Short mmCIF file of C-alpha atoms and ligand atoms in Angstrom, two decimals:
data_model
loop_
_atom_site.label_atom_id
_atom_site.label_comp_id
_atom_site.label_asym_id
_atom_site.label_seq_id
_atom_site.Cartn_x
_atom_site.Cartn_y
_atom_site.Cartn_z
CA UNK A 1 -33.51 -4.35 -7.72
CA UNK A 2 -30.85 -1.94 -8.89
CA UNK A 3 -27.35 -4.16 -10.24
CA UNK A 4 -25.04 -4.51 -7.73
CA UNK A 5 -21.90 -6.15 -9.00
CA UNK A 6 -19.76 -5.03 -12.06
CA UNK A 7 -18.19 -8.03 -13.53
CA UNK A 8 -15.16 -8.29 -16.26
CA UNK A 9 -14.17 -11.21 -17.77
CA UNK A 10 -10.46 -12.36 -17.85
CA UNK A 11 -9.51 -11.02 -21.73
CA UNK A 12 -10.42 -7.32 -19.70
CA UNK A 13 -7.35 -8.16 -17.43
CA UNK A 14 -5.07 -5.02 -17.96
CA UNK A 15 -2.37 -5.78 -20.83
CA UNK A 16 -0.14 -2.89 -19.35
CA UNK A 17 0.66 -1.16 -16.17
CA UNK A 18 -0.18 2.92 -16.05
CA UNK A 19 3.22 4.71 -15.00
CA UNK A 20 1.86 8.28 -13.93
CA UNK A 21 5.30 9.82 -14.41
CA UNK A 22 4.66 10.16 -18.02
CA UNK A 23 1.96 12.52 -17.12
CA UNK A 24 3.22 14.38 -13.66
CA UNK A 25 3.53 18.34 -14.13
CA UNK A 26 6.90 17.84 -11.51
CA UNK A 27 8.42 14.39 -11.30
CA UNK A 28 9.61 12.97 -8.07
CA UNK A 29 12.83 14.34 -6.91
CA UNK A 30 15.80 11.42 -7.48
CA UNK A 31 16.68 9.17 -4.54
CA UNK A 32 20.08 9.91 -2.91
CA UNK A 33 22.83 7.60 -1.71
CA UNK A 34 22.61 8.11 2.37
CA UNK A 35 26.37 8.18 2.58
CA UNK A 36 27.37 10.62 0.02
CA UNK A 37 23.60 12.63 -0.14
CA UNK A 38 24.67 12.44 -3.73
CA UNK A 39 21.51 11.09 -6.31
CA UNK A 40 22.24 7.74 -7.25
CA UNK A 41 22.57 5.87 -10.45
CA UNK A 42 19.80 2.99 -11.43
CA UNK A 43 22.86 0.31 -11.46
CA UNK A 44 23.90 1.16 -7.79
CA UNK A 45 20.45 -0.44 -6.75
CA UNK A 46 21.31 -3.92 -8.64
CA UNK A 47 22.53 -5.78 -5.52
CA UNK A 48 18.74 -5.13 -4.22
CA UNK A 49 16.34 -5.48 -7.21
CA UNK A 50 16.52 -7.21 -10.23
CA UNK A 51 17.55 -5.00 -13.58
CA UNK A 52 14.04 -5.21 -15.08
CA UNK A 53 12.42 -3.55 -11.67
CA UNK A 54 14.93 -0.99 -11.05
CA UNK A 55 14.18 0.31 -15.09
CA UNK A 56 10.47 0.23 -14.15
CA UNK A 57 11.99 2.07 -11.12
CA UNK A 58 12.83 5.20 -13.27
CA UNK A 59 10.68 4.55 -16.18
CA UNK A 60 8.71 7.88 -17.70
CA UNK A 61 6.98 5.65 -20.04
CA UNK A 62 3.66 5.95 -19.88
CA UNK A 63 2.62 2.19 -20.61
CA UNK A 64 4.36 -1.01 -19.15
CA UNK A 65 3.12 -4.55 -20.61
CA UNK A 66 2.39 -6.76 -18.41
CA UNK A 67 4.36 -9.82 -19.47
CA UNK A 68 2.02 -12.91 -20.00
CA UNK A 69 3.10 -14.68 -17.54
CA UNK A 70 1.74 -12.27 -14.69
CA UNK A 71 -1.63 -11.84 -16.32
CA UNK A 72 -1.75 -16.01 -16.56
CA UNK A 73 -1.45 -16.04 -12.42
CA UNK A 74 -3.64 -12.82 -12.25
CA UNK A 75 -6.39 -14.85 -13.33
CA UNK A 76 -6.83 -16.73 -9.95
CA UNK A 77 -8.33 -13.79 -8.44
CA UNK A 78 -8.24 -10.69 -11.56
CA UNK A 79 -10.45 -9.24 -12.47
CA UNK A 80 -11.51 -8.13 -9.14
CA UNK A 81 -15.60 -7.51 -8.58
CA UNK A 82 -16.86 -4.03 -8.45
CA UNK A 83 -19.85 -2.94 -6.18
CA UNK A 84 -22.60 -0.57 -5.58
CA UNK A 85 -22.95 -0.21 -2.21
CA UNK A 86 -26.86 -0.20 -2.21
CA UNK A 87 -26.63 -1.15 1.48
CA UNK A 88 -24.72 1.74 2.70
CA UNK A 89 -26.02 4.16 0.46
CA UNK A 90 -29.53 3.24 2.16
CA UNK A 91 -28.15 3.23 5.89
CA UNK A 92 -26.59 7.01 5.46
CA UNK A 93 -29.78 7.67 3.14
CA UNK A 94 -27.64 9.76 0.85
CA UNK A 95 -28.14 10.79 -2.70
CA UNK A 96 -24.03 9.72 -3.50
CA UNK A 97 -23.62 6.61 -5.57
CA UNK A 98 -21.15 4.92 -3.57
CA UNK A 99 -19.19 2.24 -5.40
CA UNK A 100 -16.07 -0.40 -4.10
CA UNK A 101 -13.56 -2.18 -5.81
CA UNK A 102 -13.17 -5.39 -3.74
CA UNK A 103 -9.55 -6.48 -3.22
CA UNK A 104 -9.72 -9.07 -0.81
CA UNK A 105 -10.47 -11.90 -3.06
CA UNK A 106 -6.82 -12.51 -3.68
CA UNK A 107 -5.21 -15.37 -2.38
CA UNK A 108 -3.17 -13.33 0.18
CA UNK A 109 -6.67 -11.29 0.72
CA UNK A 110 -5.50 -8.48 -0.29
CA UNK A 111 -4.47 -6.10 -2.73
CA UNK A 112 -0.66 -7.10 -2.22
CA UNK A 113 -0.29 -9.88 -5.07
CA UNK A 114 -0.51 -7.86 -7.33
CA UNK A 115 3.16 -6.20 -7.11
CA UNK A 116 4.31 -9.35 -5.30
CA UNK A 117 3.72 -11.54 -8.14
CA UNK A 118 5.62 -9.79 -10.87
CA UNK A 119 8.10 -8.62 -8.63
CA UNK A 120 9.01 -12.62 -7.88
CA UNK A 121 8.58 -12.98 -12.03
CA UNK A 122 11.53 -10.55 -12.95
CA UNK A 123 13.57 -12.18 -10.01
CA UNK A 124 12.88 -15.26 -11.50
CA UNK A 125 13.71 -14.54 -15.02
CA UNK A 126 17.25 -13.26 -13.71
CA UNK A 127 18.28 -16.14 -11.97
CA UNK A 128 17.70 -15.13 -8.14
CA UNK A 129 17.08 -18.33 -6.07
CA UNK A 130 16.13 -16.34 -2.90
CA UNK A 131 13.57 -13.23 -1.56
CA UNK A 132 14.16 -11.56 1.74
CA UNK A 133 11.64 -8.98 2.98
CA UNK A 134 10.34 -7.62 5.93
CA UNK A 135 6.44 -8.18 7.09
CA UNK A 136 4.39 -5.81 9.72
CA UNK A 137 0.98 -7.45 10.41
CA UNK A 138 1.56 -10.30 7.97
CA UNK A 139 -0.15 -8.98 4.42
CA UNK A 140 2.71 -8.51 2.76
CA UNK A 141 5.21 -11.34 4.02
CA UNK A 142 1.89 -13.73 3.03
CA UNK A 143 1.79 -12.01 -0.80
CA UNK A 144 4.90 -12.76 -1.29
CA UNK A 145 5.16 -16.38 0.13
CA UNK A 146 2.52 -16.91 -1.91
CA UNK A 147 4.31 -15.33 -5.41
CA UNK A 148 7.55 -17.10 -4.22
CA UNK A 149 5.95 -20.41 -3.62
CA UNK A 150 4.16 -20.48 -7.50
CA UNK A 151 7.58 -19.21 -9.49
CA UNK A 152 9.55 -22.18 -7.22
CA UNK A 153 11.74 -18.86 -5.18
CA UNK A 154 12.97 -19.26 -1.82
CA UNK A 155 11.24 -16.63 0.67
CA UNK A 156 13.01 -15.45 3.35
CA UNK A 157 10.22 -13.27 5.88
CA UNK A 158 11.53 -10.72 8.79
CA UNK A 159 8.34 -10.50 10.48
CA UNK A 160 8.25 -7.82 13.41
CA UNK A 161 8.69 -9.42 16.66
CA UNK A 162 5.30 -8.19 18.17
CA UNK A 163 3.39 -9.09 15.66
CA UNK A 164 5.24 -12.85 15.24
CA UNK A 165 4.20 -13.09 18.65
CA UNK A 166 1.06 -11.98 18.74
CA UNK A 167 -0.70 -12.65 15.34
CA UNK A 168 0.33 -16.43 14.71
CA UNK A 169 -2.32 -16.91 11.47
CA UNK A 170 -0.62 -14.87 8.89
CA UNK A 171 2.96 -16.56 9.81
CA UNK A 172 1.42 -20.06 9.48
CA UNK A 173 -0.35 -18.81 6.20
CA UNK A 174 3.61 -17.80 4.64
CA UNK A 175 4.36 -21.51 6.25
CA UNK A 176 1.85 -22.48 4.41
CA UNK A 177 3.09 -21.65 1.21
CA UNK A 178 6.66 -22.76 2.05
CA UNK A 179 8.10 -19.37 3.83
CA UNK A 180 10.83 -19.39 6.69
CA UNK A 181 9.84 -16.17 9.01
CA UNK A 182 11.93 -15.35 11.45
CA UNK A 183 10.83 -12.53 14.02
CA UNK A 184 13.12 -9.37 13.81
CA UNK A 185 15.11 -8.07 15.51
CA UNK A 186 16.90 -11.71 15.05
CA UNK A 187 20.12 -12.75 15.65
CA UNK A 188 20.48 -13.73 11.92
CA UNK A 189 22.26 -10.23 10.59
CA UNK A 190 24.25 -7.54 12.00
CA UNK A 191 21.57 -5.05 12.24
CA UNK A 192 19.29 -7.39 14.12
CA UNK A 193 22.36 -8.19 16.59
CA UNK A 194 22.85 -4.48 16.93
CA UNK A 195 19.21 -3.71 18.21
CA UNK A 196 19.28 -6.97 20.03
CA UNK A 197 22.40 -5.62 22.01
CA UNK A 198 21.02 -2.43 22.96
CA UNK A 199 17.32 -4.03 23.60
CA UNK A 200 17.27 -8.03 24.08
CA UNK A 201 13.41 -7.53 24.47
CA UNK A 202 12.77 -4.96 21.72
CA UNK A 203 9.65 -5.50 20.37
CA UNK A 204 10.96 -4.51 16.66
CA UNK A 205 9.80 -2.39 14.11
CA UNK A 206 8.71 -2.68 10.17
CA UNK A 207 12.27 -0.08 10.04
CA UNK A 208 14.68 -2.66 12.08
CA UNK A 209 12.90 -5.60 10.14
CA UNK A 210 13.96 -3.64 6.61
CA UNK A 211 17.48 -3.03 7.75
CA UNK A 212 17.69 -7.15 8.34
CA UNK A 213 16.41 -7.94 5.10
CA UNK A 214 18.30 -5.40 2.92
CA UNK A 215 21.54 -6.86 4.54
CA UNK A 216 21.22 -9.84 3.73
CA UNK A 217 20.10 -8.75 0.16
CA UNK A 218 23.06 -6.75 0.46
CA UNK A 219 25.49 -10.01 0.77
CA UNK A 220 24.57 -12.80 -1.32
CA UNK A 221 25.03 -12.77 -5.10
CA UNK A 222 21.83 -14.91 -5.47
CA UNK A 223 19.39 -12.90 -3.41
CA UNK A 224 17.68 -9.87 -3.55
CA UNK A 225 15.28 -7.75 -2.04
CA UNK A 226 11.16 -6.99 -2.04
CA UNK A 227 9.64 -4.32 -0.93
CA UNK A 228 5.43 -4.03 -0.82
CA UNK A 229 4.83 -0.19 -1.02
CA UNK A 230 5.98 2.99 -1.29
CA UNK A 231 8.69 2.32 -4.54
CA UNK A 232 7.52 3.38 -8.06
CA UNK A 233 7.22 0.05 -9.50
CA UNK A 234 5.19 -0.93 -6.75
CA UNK A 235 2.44 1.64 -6.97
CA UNK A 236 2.61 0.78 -10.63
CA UNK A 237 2.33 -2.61 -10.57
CA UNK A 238 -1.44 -1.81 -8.63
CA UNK A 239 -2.71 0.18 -11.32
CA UNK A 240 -4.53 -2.76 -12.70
CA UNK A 241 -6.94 -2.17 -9.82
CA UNK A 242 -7.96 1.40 -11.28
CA UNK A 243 -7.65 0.24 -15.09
CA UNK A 244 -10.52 -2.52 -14.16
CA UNK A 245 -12.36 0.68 -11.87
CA UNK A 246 -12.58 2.77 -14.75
CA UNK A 247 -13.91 -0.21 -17.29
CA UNK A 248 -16.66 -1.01 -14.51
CA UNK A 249 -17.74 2.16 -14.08
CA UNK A 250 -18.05 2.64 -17.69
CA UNK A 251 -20.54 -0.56 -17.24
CA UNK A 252 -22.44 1.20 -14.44
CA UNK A 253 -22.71 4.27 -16.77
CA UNK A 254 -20.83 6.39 -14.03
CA UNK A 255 -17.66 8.03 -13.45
CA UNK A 256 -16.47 9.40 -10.18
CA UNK A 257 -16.37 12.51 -8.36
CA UNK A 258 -13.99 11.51 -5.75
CA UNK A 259 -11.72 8.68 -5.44
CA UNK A 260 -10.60 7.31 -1.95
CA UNK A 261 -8.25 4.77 -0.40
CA UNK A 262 -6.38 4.00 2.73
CA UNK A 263 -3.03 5.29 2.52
CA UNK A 264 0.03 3.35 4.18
CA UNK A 265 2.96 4.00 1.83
CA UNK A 266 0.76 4.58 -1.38
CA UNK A 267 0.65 1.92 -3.17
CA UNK A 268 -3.10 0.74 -2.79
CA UNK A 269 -3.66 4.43 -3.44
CA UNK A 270 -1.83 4.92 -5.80
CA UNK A 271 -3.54 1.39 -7.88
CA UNK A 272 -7.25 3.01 -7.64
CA UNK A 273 -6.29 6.44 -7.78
CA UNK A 274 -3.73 6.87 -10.65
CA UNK A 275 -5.78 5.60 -14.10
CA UNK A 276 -8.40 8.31 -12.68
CA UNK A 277 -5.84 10.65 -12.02
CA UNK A 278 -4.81 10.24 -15.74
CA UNK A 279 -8.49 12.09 -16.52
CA UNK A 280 -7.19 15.30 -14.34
CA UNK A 281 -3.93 15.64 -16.03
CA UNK A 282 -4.93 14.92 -19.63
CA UNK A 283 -8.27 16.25 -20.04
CA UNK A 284 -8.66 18.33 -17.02
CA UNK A 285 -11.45 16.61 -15.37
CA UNK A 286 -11.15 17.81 -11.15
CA UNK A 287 -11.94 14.60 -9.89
CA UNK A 288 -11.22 14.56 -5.99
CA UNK A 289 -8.58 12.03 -5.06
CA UNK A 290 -8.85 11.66 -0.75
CA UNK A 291 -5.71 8.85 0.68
CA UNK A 292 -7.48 8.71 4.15
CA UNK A 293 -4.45 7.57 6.69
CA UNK A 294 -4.66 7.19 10.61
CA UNK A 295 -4.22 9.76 13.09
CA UNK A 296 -1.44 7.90 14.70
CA UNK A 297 0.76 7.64 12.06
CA UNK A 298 -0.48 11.28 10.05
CA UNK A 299 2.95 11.67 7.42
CA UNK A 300 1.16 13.22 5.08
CA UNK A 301 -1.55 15.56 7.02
CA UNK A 302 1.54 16.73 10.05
CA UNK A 303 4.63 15.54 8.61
CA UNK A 304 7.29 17.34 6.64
CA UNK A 305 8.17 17.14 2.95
CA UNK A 306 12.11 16.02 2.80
CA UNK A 307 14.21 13.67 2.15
CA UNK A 308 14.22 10.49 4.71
CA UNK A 309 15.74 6.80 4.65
CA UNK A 310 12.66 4.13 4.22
CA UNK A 311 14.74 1.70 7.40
CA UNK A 312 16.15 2.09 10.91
CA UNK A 313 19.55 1.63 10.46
CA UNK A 314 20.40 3.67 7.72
CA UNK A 315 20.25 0.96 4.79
CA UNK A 316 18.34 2.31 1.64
CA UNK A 317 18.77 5.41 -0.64
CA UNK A 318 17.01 8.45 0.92
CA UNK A 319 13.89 9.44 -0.63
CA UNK A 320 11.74 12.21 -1.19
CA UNK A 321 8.87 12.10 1.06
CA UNK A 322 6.16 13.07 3.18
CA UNK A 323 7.48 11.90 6.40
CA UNK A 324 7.25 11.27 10.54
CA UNK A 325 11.23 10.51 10.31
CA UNK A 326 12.59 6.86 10.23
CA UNK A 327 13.15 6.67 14.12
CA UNK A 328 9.15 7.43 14.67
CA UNK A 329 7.44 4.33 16.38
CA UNK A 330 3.47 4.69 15.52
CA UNK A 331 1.10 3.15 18.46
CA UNK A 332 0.25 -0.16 18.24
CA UNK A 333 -3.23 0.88 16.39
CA UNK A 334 -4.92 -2.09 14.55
CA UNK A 335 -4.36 -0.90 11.01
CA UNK A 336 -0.84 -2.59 10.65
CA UNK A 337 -0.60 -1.83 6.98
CA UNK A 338 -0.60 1.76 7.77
CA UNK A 339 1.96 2.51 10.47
CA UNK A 340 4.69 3.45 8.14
CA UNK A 341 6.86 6.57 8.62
CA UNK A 342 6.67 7.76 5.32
CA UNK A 343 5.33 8.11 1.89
CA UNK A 344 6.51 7.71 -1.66
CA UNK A 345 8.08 9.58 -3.82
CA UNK A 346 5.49 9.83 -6.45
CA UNK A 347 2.47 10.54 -4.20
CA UNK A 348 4.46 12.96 -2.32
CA UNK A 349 4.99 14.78 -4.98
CA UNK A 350 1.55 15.00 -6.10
CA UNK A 351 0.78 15.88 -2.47
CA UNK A 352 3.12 18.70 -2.57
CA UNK A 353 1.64 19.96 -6.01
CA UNK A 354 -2.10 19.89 -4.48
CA UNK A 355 -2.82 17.11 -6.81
CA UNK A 356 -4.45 14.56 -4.33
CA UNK A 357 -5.58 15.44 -1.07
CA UNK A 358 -5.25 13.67 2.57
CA UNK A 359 -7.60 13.58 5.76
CA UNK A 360 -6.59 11.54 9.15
CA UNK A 361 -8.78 9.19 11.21
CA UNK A 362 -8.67 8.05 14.45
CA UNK A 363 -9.65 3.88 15.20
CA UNK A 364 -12.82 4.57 16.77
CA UNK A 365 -14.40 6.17 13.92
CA UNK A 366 -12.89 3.85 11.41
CA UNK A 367 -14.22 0.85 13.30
CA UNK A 368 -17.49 1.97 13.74
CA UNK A 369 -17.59 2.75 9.80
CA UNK A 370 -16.31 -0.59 9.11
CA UNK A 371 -19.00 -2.47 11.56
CA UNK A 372 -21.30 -0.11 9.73
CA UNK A 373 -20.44 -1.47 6.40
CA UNK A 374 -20.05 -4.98 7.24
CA UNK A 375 -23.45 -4.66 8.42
CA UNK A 376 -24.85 -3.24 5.15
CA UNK A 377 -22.54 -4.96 2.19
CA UNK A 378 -21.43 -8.25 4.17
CA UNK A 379 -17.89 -7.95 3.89
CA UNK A 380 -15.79 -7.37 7.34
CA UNK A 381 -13.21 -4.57 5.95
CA UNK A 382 -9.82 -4.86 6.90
CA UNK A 383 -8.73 -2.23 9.65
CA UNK A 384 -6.81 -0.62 6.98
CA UNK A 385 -10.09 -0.39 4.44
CA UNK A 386 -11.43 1.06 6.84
CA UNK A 387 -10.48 4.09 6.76
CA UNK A 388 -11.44 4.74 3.45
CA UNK A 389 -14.69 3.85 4.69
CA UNK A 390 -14.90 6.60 7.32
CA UNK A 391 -13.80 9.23 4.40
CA UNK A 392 -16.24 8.09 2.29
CA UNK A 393 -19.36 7.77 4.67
CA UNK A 394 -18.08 11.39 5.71
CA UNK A 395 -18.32 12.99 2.04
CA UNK A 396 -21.71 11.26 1.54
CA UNK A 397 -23.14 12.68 4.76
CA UNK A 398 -21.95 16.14 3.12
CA UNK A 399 -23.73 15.28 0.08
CA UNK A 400 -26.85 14.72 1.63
CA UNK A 401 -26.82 17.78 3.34
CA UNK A 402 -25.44 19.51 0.49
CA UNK A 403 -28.16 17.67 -1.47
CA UNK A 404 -25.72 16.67 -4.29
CA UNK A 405 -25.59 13.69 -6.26
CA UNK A 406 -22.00 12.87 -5.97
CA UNK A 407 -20.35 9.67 -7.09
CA UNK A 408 -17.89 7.98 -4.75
CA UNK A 409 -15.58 5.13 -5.73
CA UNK A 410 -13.21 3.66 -2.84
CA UNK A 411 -10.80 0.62 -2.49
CA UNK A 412 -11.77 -1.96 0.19
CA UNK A 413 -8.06 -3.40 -0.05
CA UNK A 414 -8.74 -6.09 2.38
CA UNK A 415 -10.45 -8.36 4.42
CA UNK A 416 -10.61 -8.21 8.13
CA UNK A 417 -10.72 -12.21 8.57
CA UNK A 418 -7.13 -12.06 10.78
CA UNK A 419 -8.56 -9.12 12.34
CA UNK A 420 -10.92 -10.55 14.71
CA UNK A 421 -8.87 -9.38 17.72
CA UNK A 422 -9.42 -5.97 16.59
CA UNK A 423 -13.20 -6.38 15.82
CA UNK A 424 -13.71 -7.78 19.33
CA UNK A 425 -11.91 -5.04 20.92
CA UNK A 426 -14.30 -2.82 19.64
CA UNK A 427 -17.29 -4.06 19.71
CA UNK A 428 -16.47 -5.04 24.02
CA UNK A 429 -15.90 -1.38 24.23
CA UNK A 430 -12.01 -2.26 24.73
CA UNK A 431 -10.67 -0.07 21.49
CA UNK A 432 -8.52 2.86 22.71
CA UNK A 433 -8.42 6.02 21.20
CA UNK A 434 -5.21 7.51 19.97
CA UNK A 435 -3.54 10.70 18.40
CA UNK A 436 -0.38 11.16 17.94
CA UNK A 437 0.47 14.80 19.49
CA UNK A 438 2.44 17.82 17.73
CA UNK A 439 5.44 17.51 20.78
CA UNK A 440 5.86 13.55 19.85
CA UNK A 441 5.63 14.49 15.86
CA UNK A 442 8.38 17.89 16.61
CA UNK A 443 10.73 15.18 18.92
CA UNK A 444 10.93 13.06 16.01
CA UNK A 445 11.24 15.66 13.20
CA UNK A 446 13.87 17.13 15.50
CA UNK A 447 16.20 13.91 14.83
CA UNK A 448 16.68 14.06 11.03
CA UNK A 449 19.50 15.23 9.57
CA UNK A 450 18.50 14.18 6.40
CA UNK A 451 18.80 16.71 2.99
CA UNK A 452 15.75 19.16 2.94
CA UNK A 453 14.03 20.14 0.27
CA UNK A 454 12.91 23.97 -0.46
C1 PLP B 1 -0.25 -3.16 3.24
C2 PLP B 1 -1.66 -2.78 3.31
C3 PLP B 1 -2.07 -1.43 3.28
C4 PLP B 1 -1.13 -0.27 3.23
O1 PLP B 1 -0.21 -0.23 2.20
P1 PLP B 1 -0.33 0.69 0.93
O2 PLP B 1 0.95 0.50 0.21
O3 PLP B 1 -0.52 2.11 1.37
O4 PLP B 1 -1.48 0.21 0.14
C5 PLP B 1 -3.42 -1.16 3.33
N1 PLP B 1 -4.32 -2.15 3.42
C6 PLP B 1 -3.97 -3.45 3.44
C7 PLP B 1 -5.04 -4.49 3.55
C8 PLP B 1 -2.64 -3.80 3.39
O5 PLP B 1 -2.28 -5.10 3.40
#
């Protein structure tokens, strides 16, 4: 029987975060202040994120250490297992190697502690007594209760009113670890009030739940802000995910071919992707890097290059990005994680300089890959994973009939335990299909006013 699992042992923990700047031919474009359209200064973002973050914010060092006390609560779940999916491999009888970095061991169970702990860890050493962020489907909001809970932080959750309603689990799990959620739009700020005025029944959105938390980031001395994607220090903080990849695969005696993750705002991407990435841009190797994102929520396969503001309300610095525009509401698909207008600035750029490349998905294939994996490996993917899992079974069905011995590497970022809704949608033949179409995408583009970018 052929090895399956790629162990390393917690010494092999990363001792420093990769910051791809250092090595990008263009660097991302600067953020601007939405009022002015002016680029701001590092020290104008202080009332959201502790000093320490916003320097990792505009770093173009190449190497970050990882302060000690990060890697000490990284050991509860790092280093994360690596696979060979034999199973799969079998199924779609295809000569790729097909390997998986397995993310979903985490506490939170997925791939979200890693940013949320250190995040909490510089707010900690500078004195902040309280959190506030916003949470979609849960993943996030649960990371960081989770963080906040072990560095003794208060957490302070804006969960999305649909999802408060209808997904209780991963609000009792940020109970759990001592959390206060609130559903958003809430009456608690003046941007929920503002929605709640127009809409008392509004159903909210991950936008309208960021606008709530930055305010009230905005107005206490002793609070400040989290965010779980799409910022630079977040997609470097997941980099330890690809630093482990590349030591595994050394262990397999492999490298890979093509590298592929589900892409919401980047920033599981971005942690599998990058430390291979580094192999492109320094030695010129042409591995394939695929962020596979849903057809409902396409930013960076339909949407436009330009700046946009990440919230509803008109809150944070614009940013350079692939985007749907702020005001676009994705379907309610299952893959919470991914219904995000936009993308950062860092894998936007690399977008823009054909660097990485992007494919959509609609549900129905993703599920069916996902069932099809669960069925093979064991593990029920999170919708999100998923994705990647319909990119990659598609490339290894082109390698068998191309009859090439490719080697694919993917992140499975989650599991789907909270997702059983979902799961039995599909598998009762409930699951609708959806597409967003070019009129809805050209309605929303038509809205922004936002700087463009030639
Ligand atoms: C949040 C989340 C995503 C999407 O966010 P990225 O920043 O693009 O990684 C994907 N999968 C899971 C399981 C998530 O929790």
């Amino acid at each position: 029987m052929a090895q399956k699992k790629f162990m390393l042992s917690e010494e092999d923990i990363p001792t420093r975060w990769y910051n791809i700047v250092a090595d990008m031919p263009n660097k991302p474009l600067p953020p601007l202040h939405p009022g002015t359209k002016q680029p701001i200064r590092p020290e104008m973002l202080a009332p959201l994120f502790p000093m320490e973050l916003i320097k990792q914010e505009v770093s173009t060092e190449k190497w970050i250490d990882i302060p000690d006390e990060v890697r000490e609560v990284y050991k509860i779940w790092r280093p994360t297992p690596l696979y060979r999916a034999h199973g799969l491999e079998k199924l779609l009888d295809t000569p790729a190697r097909i390997y998986y970095k397995y993310e979903g061991v985490s506490p939170a169970g997925s791939h979200k502690p890693n940013t949320a702990v250190p995040q909490v860890y510089y707010n900690k050493q500078e004195g902040i007594r309280r959190i506030t962020t916003e949470t979609g489907a849960g993943q996030w909001g649960s990371a960081l209760s989770f963080a906040c809970q072990l560095f003794g932080i208060e957490c302070e959750v804006y969960m999305v009113r649909a999802s408060y309603d209808g997904k209780p689990y991963r609000k009792i799990m940020m109970n759990t670890w001592g959390a206060s959620v609130y559903p958003s739009p809430s009456d608690r700020t003046a941007a929920g009030r503002k929605i709640l005025a127009q809409d008392p029944g509004s159903p909210g959105s991950l936008g309208i739940a960021i606008s709530e938390a930055v305010e009230l980031a905005f107005q206490s001395e002793d609070t400040r802000y989290a965010l779980g994607s799409v910022l630079n220090h977040v997609l470097m903080h997941q980099t330890v995910i690809g630093l482990e990849a590349v030591w595994q695969l050394e262990q397999a005696g492999d490298f890979p071919d093509i590298v592929v993750a589900p892409f919401g705002g980047g920033s599981n991407f971005a942690g599998i992707c990058f430390p291979f990435l580094r192999y492109n841009l320094e030695e010129g190797k042409s591995i394939r890097c695929i962020a596979a994102e849903p057809a409902s929520c396409p930013k960076l396969t339909r949407g436009v290059f330009r700046y946009d503001l990440g919230d509803t309300v008109g809150m944070t610095p614009l940013l350079p990005m692939y985007t749907l525009g702020h005001n676009f509401i994705p379907a309610p698909i299952h893959a919470g994680g991914l219904r995000y207008h936009g993308a950062g600035a860092i894998v936007s750029q690399l977008l823009k300089d054909g660097l990485i490349e992007a494919q959509a998905f609609k549900q129905l294939e993703c599920f069916e890959a996902g069932i099809r994996f669960a069925q093979t490996e064991g593990i029920i993917p999170a919708p999100e994973a998923t994705h990647a899992i319909a990119t990659v079974i598609r490339e290894a069905e082109r390698a068998r009939e191309e009859g090439t011995a490719k080697t694919i590497l993917f992140n499975l970022c989650g599991h789907g335990h909270f997702d059983m809704g979902a799961y039995e949608q599909y598998l009762s033949g409930k699951l609708v299909e959806h597409e967003v179409t070019q009129e809805e995408i050209l309605e929303s583009l038509a809205e922004l006013d936002t700087p463009t970018i030639p």
